[in-house]
Amino acid sequence: MEERCAQFQADAARPRDPVKTVKEIERLRKFLFKNQEYRFTDREQTHLFGAIQAHYAAHCELSETEREPALMLVDDALKMPFTVFTTSHKKTYLKWHAKLTGEGDKGQQRGAAAAGGGKPVTYTVYDLPEGGACLGLMTDEGDTLELQLAGPGACQPELLAQIRAAFEAGEDEVRITLNADRTTVTGLLGAKS
């Protein structure tokens, strides 16, 4: 079962192809529906969460009609029992659902106005390619950012090594902080399982 879950994550990480991606999302939705009574291990849950996260990230900035497959996937994930996804997964899915339906934009605008301009920003690492040229990051509200690491001072080598170690260890969530202008990694908040 773990191989199948890992394959869904690998498929979702490929570049978006309008036809193939919709079919992959549909296969993942059917898989979740058929196996909703199965007790997934933490590792299998992480693979499935990663697949849904990749599909969300690929669709969140598209037009409303192009977002529909990802919205249906996130909606189905929310309906799964807790043997499939944990409470923390479902909280994230709720934020993504709000973002995909446009409801999250209003709350995000209120939050940005209240946050002020000079505070560090917290992101979750969702992608760290092998070459390490960029970090795929996401806020709690579901906004994504690709931080290029090639620039001077983008991330200290020791800090990047710690982030990579936590990410490659399969931690459920690796959180970092960026400076206010979102160009430099300022710290690793730790990893949660």
mmCIF file with all atom_site columns, N, CA, C and O in Angstrom, residues 79-98:
data_model
loop_
_atom_site.group_PDB
_atom_site.id
_atom_site.type_symbol
_atom_site.label_atom_id
_atom_site.label_alt_id
_atom_site.label_comp_id
_atom_site.label_asym_id
_atom_site.label_entity_id
_atom_site.label_seq_id
_atom_site.pdbx_PDB_ins_code
_atom_site.Cartn_x
_atom_site.Cartn_y
_atom_site.Cartn_z
_atom_site.occupancy
_atom_site.B_iso_or_equiv
_atom_site.pdbx_formal_charge
_atom_site.auth_seq_id
_atom_site.auth_comp_id
_atom_site.auth_asym_id
_atom_site.auth_atom_id
_atom_site.pdbx_PDB_model_num
ATOM 1  N N  . LYS A 1 79 ? -13.631 14.875 3.584  1.00 0.00 ? 79 LYS A N  1
ATOM 2  C CA . LYS A 1 79 ? -14.704 13.938 3.947  1.00 0.00 ? 79 LYS A CA 1
ATOM 3  C C  . LYS A 1 79 ? -14.189 12.578 4.418  1.00 0.00 ? 79 LYS A C  1
ATOM 4  O O  . LYS A 1 79 ? -14.966 11.765 4.902  1.00 0.00 ? 79 LYS A O  1
ATOM 5  N N  . MET A 1 80 ? -12.885 12.350 4.288  1.00 0.00 ? 80 MET A N  1
ATOM 6  C CA . MET A 1 80 ? -12.312 11.061 4.683  1.00 0.00 ? 80 MET A CA 1
ATOM 7  C C  . MET A 1 80 ? -12.314 10.912 6.207  1.00 0.00 ? 80 MET A C  1
ATOM 8  O O  . MET A 1 80 ? -12.172 11.899 6.931  1.00 0.00 ? 80 MET A O  1
ATOM 9  N N  . PRO A 1 81 ? -12.452 9.666  6.703  1.00 0.00 ? 81 PRO A N  1
ATOM 10 C CA . PRO A 1 81 ? -12.388 9.447  8.151  1.00 0.00 ? 81 PRO A CA 1
ATOM 11 C C  . PRO A 1 81 ? -10.976 9.698  8.684  1.00 0.00 ? 81 PRO A C  1
ATOM 12 O O  . PRO A 1 81 ? -10.021 9.805  7.917  1.00 0.00 ? 81 PRO A O  1
ATOM 13 N N  . PHE A 1 82 ? -10.850 9.783  9.992  1.00 0.00 ? 82 PHE A N  1
ATOM 14 C CA . PHE A 1 82 ? -9.580  10.106 10.612 1.00 0.00 ? 82 PHE A CA 1
ATOM 15 C C  . PHE A 1 82 ? -8.560  8.970  10.517 1.00 0.00 ? 82 PHE A C  1
ATOM 16 O O  . PHE A 1 82 ? -7.404  9.167  10.848 1.00 0.00 ? 82 PHE A O  1
ATOM 17 N N  . THR A 1 83 ? -8.968  7.802  10.033 1.00 0.00 ? 83 THR A N  1
ATOM 18 C CA . THR A 1 83 ? -8.000  6.734  9.775  1.00 0.00 ? 83 THR A CA 1
ATOM 19 C C  . THR A 1 83 ? -7.233  7.006  8.488  1.00 0.00 ? 83 THR A C  1
ATOM 20 O O  . THR A 1 83 ? -6.204  6.401  8.245  1.00 0.00 ? 83 THR A O  1
ATOM 21 N N  . VAL A 1 84 ? -7.755  7.919  7.663  1.00 0.00 ? 84 VAL A N  1
ATOM 22 C CA . VAL A 1 84 ? -7.096  8.271  6.412  1.00 0.00 ? 84 VAL A CA 1
ATOM 23 C C  . VAL A 1 84 ? -6.258  9.542  6.596  1.00 0.00 ? 84 VAL A C  1
ATOM 24 O O  . VAL A 1 84 ? -5.093  9.565  6.234  1.00 0.00 ? 84 VAL A O  1
ATOM 25 N N  . PHE A 1 85 ? -6.852  10.599 7.158  1.00 0.00 ? 85 PHE A N  1
ATOM 26 C CA . PHE A 1 85 ? -6.138  11.851 7.394  1.00 0.00 ? 85 PHE A CA 1
ATOM 27 C C  . PHE A 1 85 ? -6.374  12.339 8.815  1.00 0.00 ? 85 PHE A C  1
ATOM 28 O O  . PHE A 1 85 ? -7.479  12.218 9.341  1.00 0.00 ? 85 PHE A O  1
ATOM 29 N N  . THR A 1 86 ? -5.327  12.913 9.402  1.00 0.00 ? 86 THR A N  1
ATOM 30 C CA . THR A 1 86 ? -5.390  13.391 10.777 1.00 0.00 ? 86 THR A CA 1
ATOM 31 C C  . THR A 1 86 ? -6.054  14.767 10.854 1.00 0.00 ? 86 THR A C  1
ATOM 32 O O  . THR A 1 86 ? -6.324  15.392 9.832  1.00 0.00 ? 86 THR A O  1
ATOM 33 N N  . THR A 1 87 ? -6.252  15.221 12.074 1.00 0.00 ? 87 THR A N  1
ATOM 34 C CA . THR A 1 87 ? -6.848  16.533 12.291 1.00 0.00 ? 87 THR A CA 1
ATOM 35 C C  . THR A 1 87 ? -5.987  17.639 11.690 1.00 0.00 ? 87 THR A C  1
ATOM 36 O O  . THR A 1 87 ? -6.508  18.567 11.065 1.00 0.00 ? 87 THR A O  1
ATOM 37 N N  . SER A 1 88 ? -4.673  17.548 11.853 1.00 0.00 ? 88 SER A N  1
ATOM 38 C CA . SER A 1 88 ? -3.804  18.595 11.293 1.00 0.00 ? 88 SER A CA 1
ATOM 39 C C  . SER A 1 88 ? -3.879  18.615 9.771  1.00 0.00 ? 88 SER A C  1
ATOM 40 O O  . SER A 1 88 ? -3.855  19.689 9.160  1.00 0.00 ? 88 SER A O  1
ATOM 41 N N  . HIS A 1 89 ? -3.997  17.443 9.140  1.00 0.00 ? 89 HIS A N  1
ATOM 42 C CA . HIS A 1 89 ? -4.175  17.404 7.692  1.00 0.00 ? 89 HIS A CA 1
ATOM 43 C C  . HIS A 1 89 ? -5.477  18.100 7.316  1.00 0.00 ? 89 HIS A C  1
ATOM 44 O O  . HIS A 1 89 ? -5.512  18.909 6.390  1.00 0.00 ? 89 HIS A O  1
ATOM 45 N N  . LYS A 1 90 ? -6.532  17.789 8.041  1.00 0.00 ? 90 LYS A N  1
ATOM 46 C CA . LYS A 1 90 ? -7.846  18.345 7.702  1.00 0.00 ? 90 LYS A CA 1
ATOM 47 C C  . LYS A 1 90 ? -7.907  19.855 7.926  1.00 0.00 ? 90 LYS A C  1
ATOM 48 O O  . LYS A 1 90 ? -8.575  20.571 7.180  1.00 0.00 ? 90 LYS A O  1
ATOM 49 N N  . LYS A 1 91 ? -7.188  20.356 8.920  1.00 0.00 ? 91 LYS A N  1
ATOM 50 C CA . LYS A 1 91 ? -7.128  21.808 9.109  1.00 0.00 ? 91 LYS A CA 1
ATOM 51 C C  . LYS A 1 91 ? -6.483  22.471 7.905  1.00 0.00 ? 91 LYS A C  1
ATOM 52 O O  . LYS A 1 91 ? -6.927  23.523 7.437  1.00 0.00 ? 91 LYS A O  1
ATOM 53 N N  . THR A 1 92 ? -5.431  21.852 7.407  1.00 0.00 ? 92 THR A N  1
ATOM 54 C CA . THR A 1 92 ? -4.763  22.379 6.216  1.00 0.00 ? 92 THR A CA 1
ATOM 55 C C  . THR A 1 92 ? -5.693  22.305 5.011  1.00 0.00 ? 92 THR A C  1
ATOM 56 O O  . THR A 1 92 ? -5.789  23.249 4.228  1.00 0.00 ? 92 THR A O  1
ATOM 57 N N  . TYR A 1 93 ? -6.399  21.182 4.864  1.00 0.00 ? 93 TYR A N  1
ATOM 58 C CA . TYR A 1 93 ? -7.341  21.035 3.753  1.00 0.00 ? 93 TYR A CA 1
ATOM 59 C C  . TYR A 1 93 ? -8.434  22.099 3.814  1.00 0.00 ? 93 TYR A C  1
ATOM 60 O O  . TYR A 1 93 ? -8.869  22.597 2.775  1.00 0.00 ? 93 TYR A O  1
ATOM 61 N N  . LEU A 1 94 ? -8.887  22.437 5.003  1.00 0.00 ? 94 LEU A N  1
ATOM 62 C CA . LEU A 1 94 ? -9.901  23.492 5.134  1.00 0.00 ? 94 LEU A CA 1
ATOM 63 C C  . LEU A 1 94 ? -9.375  24.825 4.605  1.00 0.00 ? 94 LEU A C  1
ATOM 64 O O  . LEU A 1 94 ? -10.087 25.563 3.917  1.00 0.00 ? 94 LEU A O  1
ATOM 65 N N  . LYS A 1 95 ? -8.130  25.140 4.924  1.00 0.00 ? 95 LYS A N  1
ATOM 66 C CA . LYS A 1 95 ? -7.527  26.391 4.434  1.00 0.00 ? 95 LYS A CA 1
ATOM 67 C C  . LYS A 1 95 ? -7.406  26.360 2.911  1.00 0.00 ? 95 LYS A C  1
ATOM 68 O O  . LYS A 1 95 ? -7.682  27.352 2.235  1.00 0.00 ? 95 LYS A O  1
ATOM 69 N N  . TRP A 1 96 ? -6.990  25.217 2.385  1.00 0.00 ? 96 TRP A N  1
ATOM 70 C CA . TRP A 1 96 ? -6.857  25.096 0.936  1.00 0.00 ? 96 TRP A CA 1
ATOM 71 C C  . TRP A 1 96 ? -8.219  25.194 0.263  1.00 0.00 ? 96 TRP A C  1
ATOM 72 O O  . TRP A 1 96 ? -8.354  25.799 -0.791 1.00 0.00 ? 96 TRP A O  1
ATOM 73 N N  . HIS A 1 97 ? -9.215  24.567 0.868  1.00 0.00 ? 97 HIS A N  1
ATOM 74 C CA . HIS A 1 97 ? -10.571 24.613 0.317  1.00 0.00 ? 97 HIS A CA 1
ATOM 75 C C  . HIS A 1 97 ? -11.053 26.059 0.248  1.00 0.00 ? 97 HIS A C  1
ATOM 76 O O  . HIS A 1 97 ? -11.619 26.491 -0.762 1.00 0.00 ? 97 HIS A O  1
ATOM 77 N N  . ALA A 1 98 ? -10.824 26.809 1.323  1.00 0.00 ? 98 ALA A N  1
ATOM 78 C CA . ALA A 1 98 ? -11.228 28.220 1.349  1.00 0.00 ? 98 ALA A CA 1
ATOM 79 C C  . ALA A 1 98 ? -10.486 29.005 0.265  1.00 0.00 ? 98 ALA A C  1
ATOM 80 O O  . ALA A 1 98 ? -11.081 29.852 -0.415 1.00 0.00 ? 98 ALA A O  1
#
